[in-house]
Coordinates of C-alpha atoms and ligand atoms in Angstrom, one line a residue:
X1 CA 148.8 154.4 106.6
X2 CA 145.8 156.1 105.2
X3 CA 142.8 156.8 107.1
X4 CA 140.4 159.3 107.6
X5 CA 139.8 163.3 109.0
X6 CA 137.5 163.8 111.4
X7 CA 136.7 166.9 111.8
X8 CA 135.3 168.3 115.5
X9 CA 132.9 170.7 116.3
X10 CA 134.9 173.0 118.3
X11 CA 131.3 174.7 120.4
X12 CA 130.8 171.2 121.8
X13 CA 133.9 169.0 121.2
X14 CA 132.1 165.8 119.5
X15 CA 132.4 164.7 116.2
X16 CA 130.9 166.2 112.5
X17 CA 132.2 164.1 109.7
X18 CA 134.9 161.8 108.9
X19 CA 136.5 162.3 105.5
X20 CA 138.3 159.6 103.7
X21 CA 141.3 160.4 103.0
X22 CA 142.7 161.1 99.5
X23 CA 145.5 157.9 99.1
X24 CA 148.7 157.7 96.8
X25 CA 146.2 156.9 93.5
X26 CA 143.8 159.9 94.5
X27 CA 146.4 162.2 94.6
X28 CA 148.1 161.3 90.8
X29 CA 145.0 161.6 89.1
X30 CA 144.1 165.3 90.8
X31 CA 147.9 166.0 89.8
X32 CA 147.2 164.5 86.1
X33 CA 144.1 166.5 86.4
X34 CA 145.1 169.7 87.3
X35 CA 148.3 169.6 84.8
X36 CA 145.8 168.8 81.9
X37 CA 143.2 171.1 82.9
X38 CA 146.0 174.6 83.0
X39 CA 146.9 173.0 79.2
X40 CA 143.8 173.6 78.6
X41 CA 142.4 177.0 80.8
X42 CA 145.8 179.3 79.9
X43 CA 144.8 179.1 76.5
X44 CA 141.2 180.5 77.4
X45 CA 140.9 184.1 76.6
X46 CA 141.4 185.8 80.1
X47 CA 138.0 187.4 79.7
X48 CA 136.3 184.2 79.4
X49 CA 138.5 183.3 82.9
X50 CA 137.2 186.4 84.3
X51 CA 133.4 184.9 83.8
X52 CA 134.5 182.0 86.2
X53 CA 134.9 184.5 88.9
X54 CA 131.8 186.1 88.3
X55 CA 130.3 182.5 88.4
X56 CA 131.8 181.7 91.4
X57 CA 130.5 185.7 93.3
X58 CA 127.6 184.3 92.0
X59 CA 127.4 180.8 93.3
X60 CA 128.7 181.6 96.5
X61 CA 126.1 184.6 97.3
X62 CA 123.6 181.9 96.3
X63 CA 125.1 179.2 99.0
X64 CA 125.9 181.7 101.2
X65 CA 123.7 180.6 104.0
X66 CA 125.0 176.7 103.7
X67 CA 128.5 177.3 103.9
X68 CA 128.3 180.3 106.5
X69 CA 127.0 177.4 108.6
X70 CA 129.6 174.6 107.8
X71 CA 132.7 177.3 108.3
X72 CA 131.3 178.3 111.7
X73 CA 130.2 174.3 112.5
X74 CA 134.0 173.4 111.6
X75 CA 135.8 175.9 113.5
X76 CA 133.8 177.7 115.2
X77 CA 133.6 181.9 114.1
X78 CA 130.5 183.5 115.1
X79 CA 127.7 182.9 112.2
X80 CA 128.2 187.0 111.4
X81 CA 131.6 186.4 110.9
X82 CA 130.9 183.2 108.6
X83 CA 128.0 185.0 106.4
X84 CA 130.8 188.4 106.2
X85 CA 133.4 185.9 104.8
X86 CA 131.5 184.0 102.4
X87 CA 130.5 187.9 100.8
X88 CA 134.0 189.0 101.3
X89 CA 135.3 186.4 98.9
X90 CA 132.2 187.0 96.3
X91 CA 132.7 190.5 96.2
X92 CA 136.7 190.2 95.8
X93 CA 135.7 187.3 92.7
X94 CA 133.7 190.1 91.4
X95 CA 136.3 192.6 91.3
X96 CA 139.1 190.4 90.2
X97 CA 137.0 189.6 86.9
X98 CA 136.8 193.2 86.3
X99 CA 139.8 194.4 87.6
X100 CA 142.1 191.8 87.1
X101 CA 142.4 191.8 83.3
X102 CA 144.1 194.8 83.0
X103 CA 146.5 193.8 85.4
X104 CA 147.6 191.0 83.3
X105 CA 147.2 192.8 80.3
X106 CA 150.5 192.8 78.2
X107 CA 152.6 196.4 78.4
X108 CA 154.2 197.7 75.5
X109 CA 157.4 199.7 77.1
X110 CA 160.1 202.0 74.9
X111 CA 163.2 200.3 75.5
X112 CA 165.2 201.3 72.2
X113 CA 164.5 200.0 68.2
X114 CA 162.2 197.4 67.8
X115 CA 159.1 196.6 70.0
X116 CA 159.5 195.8 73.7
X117 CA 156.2 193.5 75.2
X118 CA 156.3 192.7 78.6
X119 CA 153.5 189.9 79.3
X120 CA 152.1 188.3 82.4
X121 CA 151.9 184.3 81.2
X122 CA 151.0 181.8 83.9
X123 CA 152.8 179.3 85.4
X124 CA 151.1 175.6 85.5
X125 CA 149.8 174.0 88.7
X126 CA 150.0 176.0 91.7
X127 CA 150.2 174.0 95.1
X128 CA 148.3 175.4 97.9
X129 CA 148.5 175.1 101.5
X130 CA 145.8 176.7 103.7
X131 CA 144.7 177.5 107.2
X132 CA 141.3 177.4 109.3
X133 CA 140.7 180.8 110.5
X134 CA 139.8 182.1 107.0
X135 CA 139.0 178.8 105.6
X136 CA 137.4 180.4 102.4
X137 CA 138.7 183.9 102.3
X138 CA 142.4 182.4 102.5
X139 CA 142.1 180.1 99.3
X140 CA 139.8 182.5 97.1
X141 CA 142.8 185.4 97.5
X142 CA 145.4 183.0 96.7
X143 CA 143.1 181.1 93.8
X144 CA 140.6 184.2 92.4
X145 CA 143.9 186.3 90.9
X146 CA 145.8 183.0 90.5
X147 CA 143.0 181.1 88.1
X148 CA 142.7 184.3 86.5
X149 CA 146.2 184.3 85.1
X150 CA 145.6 181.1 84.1
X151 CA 146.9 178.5 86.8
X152 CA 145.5 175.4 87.7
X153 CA 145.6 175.1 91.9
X154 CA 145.8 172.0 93.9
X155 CA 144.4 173.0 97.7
X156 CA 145.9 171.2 101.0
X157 CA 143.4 172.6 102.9
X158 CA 143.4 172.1 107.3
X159 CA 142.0 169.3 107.9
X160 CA 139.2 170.4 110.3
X161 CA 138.0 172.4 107.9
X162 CA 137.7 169.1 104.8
X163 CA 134.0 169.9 104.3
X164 CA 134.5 173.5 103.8
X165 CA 137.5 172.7 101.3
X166 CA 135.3 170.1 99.5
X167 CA 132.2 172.7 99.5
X168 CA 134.6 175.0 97.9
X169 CA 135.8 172.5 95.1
X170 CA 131.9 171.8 94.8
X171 CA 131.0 175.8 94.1
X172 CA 134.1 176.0 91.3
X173 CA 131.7 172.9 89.5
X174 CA 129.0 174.5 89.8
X175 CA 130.1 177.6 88.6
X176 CA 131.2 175.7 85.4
X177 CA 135.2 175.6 86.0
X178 CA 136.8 172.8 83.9
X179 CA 137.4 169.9 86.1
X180 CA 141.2 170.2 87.4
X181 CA 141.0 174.0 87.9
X182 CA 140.7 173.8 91.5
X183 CA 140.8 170.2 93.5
X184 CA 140.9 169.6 97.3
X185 CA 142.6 166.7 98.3
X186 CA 142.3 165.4 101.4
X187 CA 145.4 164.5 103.5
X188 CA 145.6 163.1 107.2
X189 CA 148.3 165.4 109.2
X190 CA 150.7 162.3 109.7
X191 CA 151.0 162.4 105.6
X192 CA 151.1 165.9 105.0
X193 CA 155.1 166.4 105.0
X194 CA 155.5 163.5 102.9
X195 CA 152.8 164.8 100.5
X196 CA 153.4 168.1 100.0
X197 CA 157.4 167.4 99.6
X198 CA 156.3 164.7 97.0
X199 CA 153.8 167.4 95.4
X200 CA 156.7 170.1 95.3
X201 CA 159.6 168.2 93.9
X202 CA 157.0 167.1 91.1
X203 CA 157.8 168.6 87.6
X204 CA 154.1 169.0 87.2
X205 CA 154.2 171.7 90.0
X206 CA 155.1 174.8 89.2
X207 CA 155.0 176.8 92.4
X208 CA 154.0 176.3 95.9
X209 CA 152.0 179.0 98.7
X210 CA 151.1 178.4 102.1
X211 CA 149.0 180.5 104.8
X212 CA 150.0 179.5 108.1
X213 CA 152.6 179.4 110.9
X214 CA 156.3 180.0 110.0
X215 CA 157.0 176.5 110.9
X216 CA 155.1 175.3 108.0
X217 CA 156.2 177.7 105.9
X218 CA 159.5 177.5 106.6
X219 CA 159.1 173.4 106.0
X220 CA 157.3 174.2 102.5
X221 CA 160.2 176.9 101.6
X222 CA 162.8 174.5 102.3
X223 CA 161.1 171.8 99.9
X224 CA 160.5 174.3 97.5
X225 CA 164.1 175.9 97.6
X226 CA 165.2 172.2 97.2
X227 CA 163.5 172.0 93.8
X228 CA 163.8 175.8 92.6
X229 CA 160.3 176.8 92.9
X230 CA 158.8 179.8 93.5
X231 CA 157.3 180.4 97.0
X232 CA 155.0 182.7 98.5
X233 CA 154.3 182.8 102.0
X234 CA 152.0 184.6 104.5
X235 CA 152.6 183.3 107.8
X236 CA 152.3 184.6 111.2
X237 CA 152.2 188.2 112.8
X238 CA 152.4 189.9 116.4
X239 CA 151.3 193.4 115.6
X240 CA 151.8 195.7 117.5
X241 CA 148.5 197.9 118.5
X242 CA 150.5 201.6 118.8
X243 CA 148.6 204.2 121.2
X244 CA 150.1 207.3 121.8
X245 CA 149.2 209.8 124.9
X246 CA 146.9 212.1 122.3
X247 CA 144.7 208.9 121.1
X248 CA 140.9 208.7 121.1
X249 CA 140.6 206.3 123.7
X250 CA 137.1 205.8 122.4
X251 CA 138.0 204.8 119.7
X252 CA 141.8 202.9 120.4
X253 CA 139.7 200.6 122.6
X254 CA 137.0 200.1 120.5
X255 CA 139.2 199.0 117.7
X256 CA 141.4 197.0 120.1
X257 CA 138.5 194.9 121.4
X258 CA 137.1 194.7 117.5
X259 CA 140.5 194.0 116.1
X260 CA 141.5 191.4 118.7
X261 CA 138.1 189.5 119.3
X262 CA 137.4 188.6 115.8
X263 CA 137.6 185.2 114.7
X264 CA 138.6 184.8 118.8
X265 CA 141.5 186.4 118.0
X266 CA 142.8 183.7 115.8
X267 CA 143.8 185.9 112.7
X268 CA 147.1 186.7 111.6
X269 CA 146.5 190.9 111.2
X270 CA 144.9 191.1 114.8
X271 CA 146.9 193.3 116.7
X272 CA 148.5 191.0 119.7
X273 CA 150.8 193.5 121.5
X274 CA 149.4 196.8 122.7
X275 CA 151.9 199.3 123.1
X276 CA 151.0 202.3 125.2
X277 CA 151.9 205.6 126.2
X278 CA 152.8 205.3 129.8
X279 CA 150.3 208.6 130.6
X280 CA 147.6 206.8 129.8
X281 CA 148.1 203.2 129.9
X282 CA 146.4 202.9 133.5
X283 CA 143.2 204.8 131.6
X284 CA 143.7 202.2 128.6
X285 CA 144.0 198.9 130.7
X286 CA 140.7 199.7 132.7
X287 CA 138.8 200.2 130.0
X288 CA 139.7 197.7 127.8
X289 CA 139.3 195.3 131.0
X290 CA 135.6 196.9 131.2
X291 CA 134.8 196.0 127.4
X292 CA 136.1 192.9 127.2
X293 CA 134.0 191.8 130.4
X294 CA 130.7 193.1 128.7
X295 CA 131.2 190.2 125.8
X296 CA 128.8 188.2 124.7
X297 CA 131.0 184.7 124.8
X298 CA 129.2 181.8 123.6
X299 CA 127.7 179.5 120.9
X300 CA 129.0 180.6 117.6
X301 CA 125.5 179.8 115.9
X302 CA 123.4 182.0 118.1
X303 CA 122.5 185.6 116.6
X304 CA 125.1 188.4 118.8
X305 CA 127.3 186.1 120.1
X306 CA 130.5 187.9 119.8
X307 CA 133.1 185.2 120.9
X308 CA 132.9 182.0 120.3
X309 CA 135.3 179.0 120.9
X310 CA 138.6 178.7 119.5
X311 CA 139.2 176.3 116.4
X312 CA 140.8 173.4 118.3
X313 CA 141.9 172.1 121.6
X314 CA 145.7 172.2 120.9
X315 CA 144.9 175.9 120.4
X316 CA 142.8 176.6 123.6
X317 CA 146.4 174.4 125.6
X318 CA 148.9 176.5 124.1
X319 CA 147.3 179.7 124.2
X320 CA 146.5 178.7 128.2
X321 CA 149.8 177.7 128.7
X322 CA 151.5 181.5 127.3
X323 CA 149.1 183.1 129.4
X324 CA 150.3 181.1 132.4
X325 CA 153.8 181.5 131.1
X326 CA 153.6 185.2 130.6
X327 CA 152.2 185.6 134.4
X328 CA 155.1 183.3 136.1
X329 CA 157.4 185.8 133.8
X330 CA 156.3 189.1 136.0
X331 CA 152.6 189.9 133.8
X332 CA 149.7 190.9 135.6
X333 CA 146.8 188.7 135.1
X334 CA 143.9 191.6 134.9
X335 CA 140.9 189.4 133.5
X336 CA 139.8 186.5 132.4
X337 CA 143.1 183.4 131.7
X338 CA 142.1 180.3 131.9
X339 CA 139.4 177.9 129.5
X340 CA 135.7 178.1 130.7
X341 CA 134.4 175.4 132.1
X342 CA 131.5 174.3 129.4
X343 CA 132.2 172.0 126.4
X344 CA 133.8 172.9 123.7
X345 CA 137.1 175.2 123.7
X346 CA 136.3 178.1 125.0
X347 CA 138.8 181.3 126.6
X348 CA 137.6 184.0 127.8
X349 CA 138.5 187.6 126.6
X350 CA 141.9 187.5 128.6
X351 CA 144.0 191.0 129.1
X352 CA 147.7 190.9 130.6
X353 CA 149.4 194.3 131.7
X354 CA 152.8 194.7 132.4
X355 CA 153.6 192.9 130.2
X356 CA 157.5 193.1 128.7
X357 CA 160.0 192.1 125.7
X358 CA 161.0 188.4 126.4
X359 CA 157.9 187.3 128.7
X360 CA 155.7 184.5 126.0
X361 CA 152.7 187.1 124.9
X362 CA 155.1 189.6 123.7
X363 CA 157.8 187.2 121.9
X364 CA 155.2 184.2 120.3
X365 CA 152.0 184.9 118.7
X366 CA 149.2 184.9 120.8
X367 CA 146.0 182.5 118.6
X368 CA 143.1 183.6 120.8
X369 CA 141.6 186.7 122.5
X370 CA 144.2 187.7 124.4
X371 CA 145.5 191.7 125.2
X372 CA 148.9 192.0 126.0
X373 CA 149.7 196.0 127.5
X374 CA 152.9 196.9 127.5
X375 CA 153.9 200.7 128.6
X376 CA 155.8 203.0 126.8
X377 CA 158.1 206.0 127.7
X378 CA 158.5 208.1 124.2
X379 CA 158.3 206.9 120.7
X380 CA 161.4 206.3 120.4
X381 CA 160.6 203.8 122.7
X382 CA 157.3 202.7 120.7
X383 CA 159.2 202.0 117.7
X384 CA 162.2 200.0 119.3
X385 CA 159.2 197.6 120.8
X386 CA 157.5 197.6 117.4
X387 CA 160.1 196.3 116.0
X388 CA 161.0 193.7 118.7
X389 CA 159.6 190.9 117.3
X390 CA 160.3 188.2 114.6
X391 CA 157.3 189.0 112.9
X392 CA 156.6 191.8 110.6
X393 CA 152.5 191.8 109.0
X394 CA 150.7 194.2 110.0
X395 CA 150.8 197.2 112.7
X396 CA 148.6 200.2 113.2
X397 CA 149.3 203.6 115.4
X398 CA 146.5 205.2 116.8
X399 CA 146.8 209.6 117.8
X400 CA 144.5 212.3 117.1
X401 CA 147.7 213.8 115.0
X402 CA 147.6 212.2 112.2
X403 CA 150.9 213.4 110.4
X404 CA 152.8 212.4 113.8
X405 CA 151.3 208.6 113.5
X406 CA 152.1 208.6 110.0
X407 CA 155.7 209.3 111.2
X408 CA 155.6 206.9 113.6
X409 CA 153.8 204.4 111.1
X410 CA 157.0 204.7 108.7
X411 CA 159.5 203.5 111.5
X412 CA 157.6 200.2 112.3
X413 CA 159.0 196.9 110.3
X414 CA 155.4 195.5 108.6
X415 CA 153.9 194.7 105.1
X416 CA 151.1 196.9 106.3
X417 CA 150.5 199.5 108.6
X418 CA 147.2 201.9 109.3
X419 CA 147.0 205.2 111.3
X420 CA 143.4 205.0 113.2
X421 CA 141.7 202.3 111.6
X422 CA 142.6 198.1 111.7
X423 CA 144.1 196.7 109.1
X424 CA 142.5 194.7 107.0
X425 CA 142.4 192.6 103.7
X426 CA 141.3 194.7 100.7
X427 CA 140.8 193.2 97.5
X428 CA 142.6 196.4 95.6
X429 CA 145.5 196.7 97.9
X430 CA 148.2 194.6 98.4
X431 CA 148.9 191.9 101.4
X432 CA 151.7 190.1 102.9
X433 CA 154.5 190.5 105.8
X434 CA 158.2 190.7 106.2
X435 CA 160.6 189.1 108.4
X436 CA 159.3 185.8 109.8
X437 CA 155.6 186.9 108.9
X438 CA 156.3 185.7 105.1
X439 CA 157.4 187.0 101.5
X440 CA 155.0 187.5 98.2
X441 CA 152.3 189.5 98.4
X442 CA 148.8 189.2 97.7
X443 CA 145.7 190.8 96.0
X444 CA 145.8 194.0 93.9
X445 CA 147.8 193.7 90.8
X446 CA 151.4 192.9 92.5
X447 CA 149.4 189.8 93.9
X448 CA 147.7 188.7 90.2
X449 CA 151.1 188.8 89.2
X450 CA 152.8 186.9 91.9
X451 CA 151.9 183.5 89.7
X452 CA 153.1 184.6 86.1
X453 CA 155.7 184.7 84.5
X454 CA 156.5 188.1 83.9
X455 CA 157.9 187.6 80.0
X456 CA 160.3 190.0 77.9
X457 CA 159.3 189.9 73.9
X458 CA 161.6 191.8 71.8
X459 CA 160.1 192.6 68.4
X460 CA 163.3 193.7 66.1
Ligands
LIG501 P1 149.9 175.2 110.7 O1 150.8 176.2 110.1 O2 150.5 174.0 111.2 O3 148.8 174.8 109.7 C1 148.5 175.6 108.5 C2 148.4 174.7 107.3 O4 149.7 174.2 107.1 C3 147.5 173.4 107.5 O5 146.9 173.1 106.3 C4 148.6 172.4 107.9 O6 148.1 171.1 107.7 C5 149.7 172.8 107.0 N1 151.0 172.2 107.4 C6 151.5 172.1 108.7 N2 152.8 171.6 108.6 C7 153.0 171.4 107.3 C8 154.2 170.8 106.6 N3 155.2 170.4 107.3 N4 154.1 170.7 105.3 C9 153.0 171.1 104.6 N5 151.9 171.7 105.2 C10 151.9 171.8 106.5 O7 149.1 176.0 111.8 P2 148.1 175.4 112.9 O8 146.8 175.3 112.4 O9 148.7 174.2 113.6 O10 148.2 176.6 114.0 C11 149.4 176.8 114.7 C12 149.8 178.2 114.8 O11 150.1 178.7 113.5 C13 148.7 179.1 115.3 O12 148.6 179.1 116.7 C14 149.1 180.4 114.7 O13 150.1 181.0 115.6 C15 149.7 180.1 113.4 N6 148.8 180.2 112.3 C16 148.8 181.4 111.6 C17 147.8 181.6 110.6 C18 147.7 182.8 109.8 O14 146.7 183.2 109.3 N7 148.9 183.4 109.5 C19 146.8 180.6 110.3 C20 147.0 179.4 111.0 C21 147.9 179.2 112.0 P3 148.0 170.1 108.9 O15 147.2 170.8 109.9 O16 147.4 168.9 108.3 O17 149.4 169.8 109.4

């Protein structure tokens, strides 16, 4: 059955766009396509590659306004957010066209008689599989260092983000990438298993990444370990927020409310769980009840709003029904829990206190702007809740002691972890989880890498 993707505007619930759907015939020729095109673009001198990035910075600061507005019309960040985004990714195409080269430079190593070359050779077409929250940043750091090494990607973007995905494919164009080096297709949700199993078993694919929930990713490992391909995987997180008895509270709640409130909370580095030192925790609760009362919740397109709706309505239910779930279990409901009464999908800044390992906020991820407090004896005990989770992205301790924190920060499970400041994506630093949060890493020059084969030459 194929169809179409409408795609809703999340401030007001009614309908944008439909997008027809990319059928059986569609999705062969932007296979063919993309296979030809990597023949083609990994014999291009990486230099010349790099230029494609800088053509892309440059085309997106140029449309920067246009798709600021479509990314906040689809799914519904604050326009601030949007415009931050769109610069995020041209800055990060910028420095992967000057940085990346010598990442994927060949090394001469001293291994014995002979010459020893290790090179960094690409691998065909990559297979992509992306989420909403990010809907640009999460392709261009999977595709900038990726189409730098020389791949070819094929993007399954979320559907109610289509327009964004196609605006994307349309900036590539016209930054004068060869057709096939990035194509979105378009695929109805019913047909996306089917699709993306069919896409990974193909000999045409060479390897397969997905942003997104562990269920999907787990779904896309499986098809992937079914065929031998390599996978990489950024998935989920519940970080833990860590705040120990000698914090700035100043700036722990600040952060907090920043770190939790962006894209309304539906990001996978937010921190979810706030773990803190019993001493203070009353001190803590009250005034991060206080600041989250004082934001500006509304429409995303308005200048200052800080909160806007979340991305969909199965998003707004579930995140409702943990909240509910989480206050039957014992939690303390201190502000805000249940969708405002306006169109569109909107939940208010929500904190829970009392919070404890087992009850739904602590144990699932929490997609919205919800603050779940849970009190602490010693850090002994900080770690051991830490580390009770499936998850394992991103974490950050927060103490005026900075060598202490830094201890503390070495005994939390994550791929990242920050003493007094959020943590973030950074172009020259590497991303990605353990546990059930994913495997691979991103960015820097591990993440360029992540989509080469790293070859041995032996010169005798
Ligand atoms: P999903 O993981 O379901 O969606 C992410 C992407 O994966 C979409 O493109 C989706 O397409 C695709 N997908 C889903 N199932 C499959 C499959 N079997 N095979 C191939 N692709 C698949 O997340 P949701 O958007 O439904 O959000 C649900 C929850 O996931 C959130 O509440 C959050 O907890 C987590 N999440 C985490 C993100 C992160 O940044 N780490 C981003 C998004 C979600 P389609 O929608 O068409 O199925």
């Amino acid at each position: 059955e194929w169809s179409t993707v409408t795609v809703v505007d999340p401030a007001t619930g009614e309908e944008l766009a439909a997008y027809p759907e990319h059928g059986p015939a569609e999705i062969e020729a932007a296979l063919a396509a993309a296979d030809a095109a990597f023949r083609a673009w990994r014999s291009r001198p990486v230099a010349e590659r790099a230029q494609l990035l800088d053509a892309v910075a440059r085309v997106l600061r140029e449309r920067a306004d246009n798709l600021a507005r479509r990314i906040t019309a689809e799914m519904g960040k604050p326009l601030a957010e949007a415009r931050f985004e769109v610069e995020k990714c041209a800055s990060a195409c910028a420095y992967f066209a000057e940085a990346g080269p010598a990442a994927l430079a060949d090394e001469t190593i001293d291994a014995g008689p002979g010459r020893s070359i290790v090179t960094y050779e690409p691998l065909g077409v990559i297979f992509a599989v992306m989420p909403w929250n990010f809907p640009l940043w999460q392709v261009i750091r999977f595709a900038g260092p990726a189409i730098l090494a020389g791949n070819t990607a094929l993007l399954k973007h979320a559907p109610n983000v289509s327009g964004t995905a196609l605006a994307l494919e349309d900036v590539f164009r016209a930054a004068g990438a060869p057709a096939g080096v990035l194509t979105s297709l378009i695929v109805a949700p019913p047909n996306v298993p089917r699709v993306s199993a069919d896409l990974i078993a193909d000999p045409r694919v060479a390897a397969v990444t997905l942003t997104g929930s562990d269920r999907a990713g787990a779904f896309v490992a499986a098809e992937a370990g079914r065929a031998l391909k390599k996978s990489v995987l950024e998935l989920g997180g519940s970080d833990p927020f860590v705040v120990l008895a000698d914090a700035d509270l100043d700036v722990a709640v600040h952060n907090a409310v920043k770190g939790r409130l962006m894209c309304a909370g539906q990001t996978c580095i937010a921190p979810k769980r706030f773990l803190v030192d019993a001493t203070i925790v009353r001190e803590f609760e009250c005034r991060m009840v206080d600041a989250l009362e004082m934001v500006r919740v509304g429409d995303p397109r308005e200048e200052g709003t800080q909160l806007g709706p979340l991305a969909r309505l199965d998003i707004l239910e579930t995140l409702e029904r943990q909240v509910a779930e989480t206050v039957e279990q014992g939690a303390v409901l201190r502000t805000g829990g249940r969708r405002l009464d306006r169109p569109g999908y909107y939940f208010p800044p929500t904190v829970l206190t009392g919070v404890r390992p087992g009850m739904t906020a602590f144990t699932d991820e929490t997609f919205g702007p919800v603050v779940a407090i849970t009190p602490f004896a010693d850090e002994d005990e900080a770690v051991a809740l830490a580390n009770d989770t499936r998850y394992g992205l991103g974490a950050t301790v927060w103490s005026t002691d900075t060598e202490r924190a830094h201890a503390v920060a070495r005994r939390i499970e994550s791929g990242a972890v920050s003493v007094n400041t959020l943590v973030a994506s950074d172009p020259r630093l590497p991303f990605g989880g353990i546990k059930r949060s994913g495997y691979g890493r991103e960015l820097a020059a591990v993440g360029a890498r992540e989509f080469t084969n790293i070859r041995t030459y032996k010169l005798a």
